Short mmCIF file of C-alpha atoms in Angstrom, two decimals:
data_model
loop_
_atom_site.label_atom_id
_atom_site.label_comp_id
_atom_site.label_asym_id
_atom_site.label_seq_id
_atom_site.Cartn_x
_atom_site.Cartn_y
_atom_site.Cartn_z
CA UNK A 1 -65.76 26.13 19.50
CA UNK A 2 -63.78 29.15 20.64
CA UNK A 3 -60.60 26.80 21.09
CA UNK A 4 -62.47 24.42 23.23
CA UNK A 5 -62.26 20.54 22.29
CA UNK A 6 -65.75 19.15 21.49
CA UNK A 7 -66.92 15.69 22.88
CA UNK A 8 -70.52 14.56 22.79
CA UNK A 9 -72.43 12.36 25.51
CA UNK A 10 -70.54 9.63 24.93
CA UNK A 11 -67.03 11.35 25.35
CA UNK A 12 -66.89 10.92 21.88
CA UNK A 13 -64.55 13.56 19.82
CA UNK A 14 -65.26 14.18 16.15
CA UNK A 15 -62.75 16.26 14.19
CA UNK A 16 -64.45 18.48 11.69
CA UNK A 17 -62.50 19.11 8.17
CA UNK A 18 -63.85 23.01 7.50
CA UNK A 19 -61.51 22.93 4.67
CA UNK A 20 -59.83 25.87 5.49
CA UNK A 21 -55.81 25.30 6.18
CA UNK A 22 -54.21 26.75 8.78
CA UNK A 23 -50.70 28.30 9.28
CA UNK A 24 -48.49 25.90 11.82
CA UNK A 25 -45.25 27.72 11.08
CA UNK A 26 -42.10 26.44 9.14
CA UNK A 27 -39.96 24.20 9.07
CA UNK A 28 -36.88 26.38 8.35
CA UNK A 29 -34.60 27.89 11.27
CA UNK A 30 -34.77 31.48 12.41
CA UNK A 31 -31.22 31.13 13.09
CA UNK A 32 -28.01 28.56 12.11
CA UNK A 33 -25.26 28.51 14.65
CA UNK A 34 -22.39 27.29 15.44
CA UNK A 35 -17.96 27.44 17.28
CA UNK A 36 -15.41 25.63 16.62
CA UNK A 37 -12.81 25.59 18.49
CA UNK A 38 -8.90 24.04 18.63
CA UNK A 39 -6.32 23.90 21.14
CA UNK A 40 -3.21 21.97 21.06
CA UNK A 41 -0.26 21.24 23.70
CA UNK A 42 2.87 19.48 23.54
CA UNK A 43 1.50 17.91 20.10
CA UNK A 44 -1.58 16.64 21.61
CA UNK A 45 -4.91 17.88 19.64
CA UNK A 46 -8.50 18.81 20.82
CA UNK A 47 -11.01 20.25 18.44
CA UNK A 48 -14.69 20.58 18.93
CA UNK A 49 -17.66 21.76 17.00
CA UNK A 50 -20.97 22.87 18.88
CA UNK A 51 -24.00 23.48 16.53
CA UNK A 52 -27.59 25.26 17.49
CA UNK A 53 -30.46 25.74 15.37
CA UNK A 54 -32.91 28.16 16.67
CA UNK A 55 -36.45 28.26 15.68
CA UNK A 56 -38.35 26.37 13.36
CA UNK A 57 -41.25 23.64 13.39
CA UNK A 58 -40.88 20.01 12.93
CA UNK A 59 -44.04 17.43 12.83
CA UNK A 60 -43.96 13.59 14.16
CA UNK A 61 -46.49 11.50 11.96
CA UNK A 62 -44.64 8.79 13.65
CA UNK A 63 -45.88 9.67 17.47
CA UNK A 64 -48.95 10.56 15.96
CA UNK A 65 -49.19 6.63 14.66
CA UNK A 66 -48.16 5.31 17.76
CA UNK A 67 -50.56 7.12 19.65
CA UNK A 68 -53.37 6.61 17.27
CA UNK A 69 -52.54 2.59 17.93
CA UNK A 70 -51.98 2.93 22.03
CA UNK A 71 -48.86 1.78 21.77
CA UNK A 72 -46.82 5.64 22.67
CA UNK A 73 -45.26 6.20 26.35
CA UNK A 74 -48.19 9.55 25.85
CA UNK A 75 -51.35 6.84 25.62
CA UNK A 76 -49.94 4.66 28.46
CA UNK A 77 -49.45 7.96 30.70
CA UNK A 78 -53.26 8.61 30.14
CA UNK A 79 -54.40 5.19 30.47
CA UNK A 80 -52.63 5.39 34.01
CA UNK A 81 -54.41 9.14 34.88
CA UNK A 82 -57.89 7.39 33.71
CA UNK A 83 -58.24 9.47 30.81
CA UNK A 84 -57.39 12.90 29.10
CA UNK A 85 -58.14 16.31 30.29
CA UNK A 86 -59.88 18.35 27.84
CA UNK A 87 -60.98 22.08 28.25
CA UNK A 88 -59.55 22.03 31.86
CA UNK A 89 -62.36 20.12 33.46
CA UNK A 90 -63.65 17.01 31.27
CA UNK A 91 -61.67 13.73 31.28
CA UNK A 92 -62.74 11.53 28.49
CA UNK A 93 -61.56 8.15 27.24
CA UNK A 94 -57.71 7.81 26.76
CA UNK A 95 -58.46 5.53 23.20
CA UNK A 96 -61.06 7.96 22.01
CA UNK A 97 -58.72 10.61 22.45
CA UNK A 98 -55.69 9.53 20.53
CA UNK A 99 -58.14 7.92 18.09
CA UNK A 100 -58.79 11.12 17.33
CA UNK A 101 -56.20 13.26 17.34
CA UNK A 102 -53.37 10.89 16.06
CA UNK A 103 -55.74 9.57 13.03
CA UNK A 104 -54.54 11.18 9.58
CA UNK A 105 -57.33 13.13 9.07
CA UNK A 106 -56.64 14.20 12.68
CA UNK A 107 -55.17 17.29 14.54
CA UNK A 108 -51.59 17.78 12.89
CA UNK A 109 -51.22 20.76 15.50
CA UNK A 110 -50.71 18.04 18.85
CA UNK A 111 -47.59 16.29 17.15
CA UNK A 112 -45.55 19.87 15.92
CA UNK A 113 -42.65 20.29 18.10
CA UNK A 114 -40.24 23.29 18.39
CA UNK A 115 -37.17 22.21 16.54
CA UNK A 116 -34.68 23.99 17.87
CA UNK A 117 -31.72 22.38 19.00
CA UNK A 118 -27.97 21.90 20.67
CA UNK A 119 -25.46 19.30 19.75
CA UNK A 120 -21.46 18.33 19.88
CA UNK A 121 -21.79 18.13 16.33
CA UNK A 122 -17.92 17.01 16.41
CA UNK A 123 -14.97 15.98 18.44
CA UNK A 124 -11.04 15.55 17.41
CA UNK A 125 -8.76 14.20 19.65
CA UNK A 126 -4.98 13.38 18.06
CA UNK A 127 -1.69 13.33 18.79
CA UNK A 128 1.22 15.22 16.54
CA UNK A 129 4.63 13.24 16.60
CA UNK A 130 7.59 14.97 17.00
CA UNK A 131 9.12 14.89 13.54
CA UNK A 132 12.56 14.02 15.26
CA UNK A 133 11.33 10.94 15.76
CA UNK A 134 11.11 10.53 12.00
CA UNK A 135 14.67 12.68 11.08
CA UNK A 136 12.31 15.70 10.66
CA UNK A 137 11.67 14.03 7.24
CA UNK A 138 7.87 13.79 7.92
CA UNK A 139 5.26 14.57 10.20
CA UNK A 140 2.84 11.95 11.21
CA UNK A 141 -0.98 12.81 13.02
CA UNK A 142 -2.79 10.55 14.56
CA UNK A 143 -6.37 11.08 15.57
CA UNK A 144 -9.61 9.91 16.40
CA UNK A 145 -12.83 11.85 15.38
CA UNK A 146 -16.31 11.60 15.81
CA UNK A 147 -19.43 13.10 14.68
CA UNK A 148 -22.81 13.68 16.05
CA UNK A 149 -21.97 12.59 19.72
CA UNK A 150 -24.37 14.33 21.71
CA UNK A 151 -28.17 15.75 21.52
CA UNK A 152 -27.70 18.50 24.27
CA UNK A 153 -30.94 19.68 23.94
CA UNK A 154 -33.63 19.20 21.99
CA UNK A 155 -37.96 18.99 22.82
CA UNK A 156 -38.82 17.06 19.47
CA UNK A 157 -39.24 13.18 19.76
CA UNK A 158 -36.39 12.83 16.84
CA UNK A 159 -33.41 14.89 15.25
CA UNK A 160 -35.55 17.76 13.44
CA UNK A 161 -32.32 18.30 11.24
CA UNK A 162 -33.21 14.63 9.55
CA UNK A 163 -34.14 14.50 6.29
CA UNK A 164 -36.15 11.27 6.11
CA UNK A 165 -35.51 11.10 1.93
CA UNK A 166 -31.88 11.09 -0.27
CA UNK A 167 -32.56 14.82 -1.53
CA UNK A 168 -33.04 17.98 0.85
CA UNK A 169 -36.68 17.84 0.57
CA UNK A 170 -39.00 16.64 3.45
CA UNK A 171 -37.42 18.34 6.25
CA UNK A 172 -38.48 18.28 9.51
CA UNK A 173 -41.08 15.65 8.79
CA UNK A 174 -40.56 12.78 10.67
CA UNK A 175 -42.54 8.86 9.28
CA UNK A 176 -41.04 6.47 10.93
CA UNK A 177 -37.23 7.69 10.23
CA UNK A 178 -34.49 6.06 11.31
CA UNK A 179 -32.51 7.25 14.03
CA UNK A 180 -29.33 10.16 13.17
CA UNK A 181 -26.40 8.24 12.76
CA UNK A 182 -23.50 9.09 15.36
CA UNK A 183 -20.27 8.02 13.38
CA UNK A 184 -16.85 7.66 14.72
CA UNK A 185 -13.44 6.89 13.33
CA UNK A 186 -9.77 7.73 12.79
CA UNK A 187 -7.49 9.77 10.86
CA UNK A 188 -3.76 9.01 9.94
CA UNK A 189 -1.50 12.20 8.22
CA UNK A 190 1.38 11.81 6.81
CA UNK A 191 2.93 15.20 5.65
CA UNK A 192 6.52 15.20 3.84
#
């Protein structure tokens, strides 16, 4: 009642469906950003891309399962502390808790998670041969690139940018997803 969390005699919580939704904000960015930058020297290359996205909710039905089962780094922490802290002054059963909360009929609102984030979304590092080398008939780059390198910050529990289906549809919903693939690989030019 009033934004306090219920729990009977038993330390039992029951979570009542009133049937009325409730706004938990959207999934889609307040803001896109992003620099890229290049500098060269004496033929040798370095580019970079930084990317933010500010603003923006993302939910975890996948933390939610794992701490509905006890098996989350979140259930083991309260396990540890004897319990949960409700209300500011009631501790009450870690397993009831989760049980609780994390259950699909549960309380969505514990597992949404601000999705904005910071990343090296990519790096270039190559090396231009002098075209003497080749009778300045060609020009030949060499370079290695890679993409997705480095979370710099983010508080989700996965990459909110995800998209856990083959189409642009359930965004920033993460079910057991698979991890963002960091890729990495080469590039040979050959200009005549």
């Amino acid at each position: 009642m009033n934004g306090y969390i219920e729990a009977d005699d038993s330390g039992q919580v029951t979570v009542v469906d009133d049937g009325m939704d409730r706004y938990l904000g959207s999934v889609f960015p307040k803001y896109n950003m992003s620099w890229r930058n290049e500098f060269s020297w004496k033929g040798i290359r370095l580019g970079f891309l930084f990317g933010g996205r500010i603003g923006g909710i993302c939910y975890s039905a996948t933390q939610a399962n794992l701490d509905l089962y006890g098996v989350s780094k979140a259930t083991a922490d309260a396990r540890l502390a004897g319990g949960v802290l409700i209300n500011g002054r009631e501790m009450i059963d870690a397993q009831k808790w989760y049980q609780a909360i994390g259950a699909q009929s549960g309380l969505p609102q514990y597992y949404i998670y601000d999705a904005t984030n910071f990343r090296l979304q990519e790096l270039t590092v190559g090396y231009a041969f002098p075209a003497r080398w080749f009778r300045n008939m060609c020009r030949l780059t060499v370079s290695a690139v890679g993409n997705n390198l480095w979370m710099i910050w983010c508080k989700a529990p996965f990459d909110p940018e995800a998209v856990a289906s083959t189409g642009n549809n359930y965004q920033g919903i993460d079910y057991f997803m698979m991890p963002s693939l960091r890729s990495m690989g080469f590039n040979i030019k050959l200009d005549f």
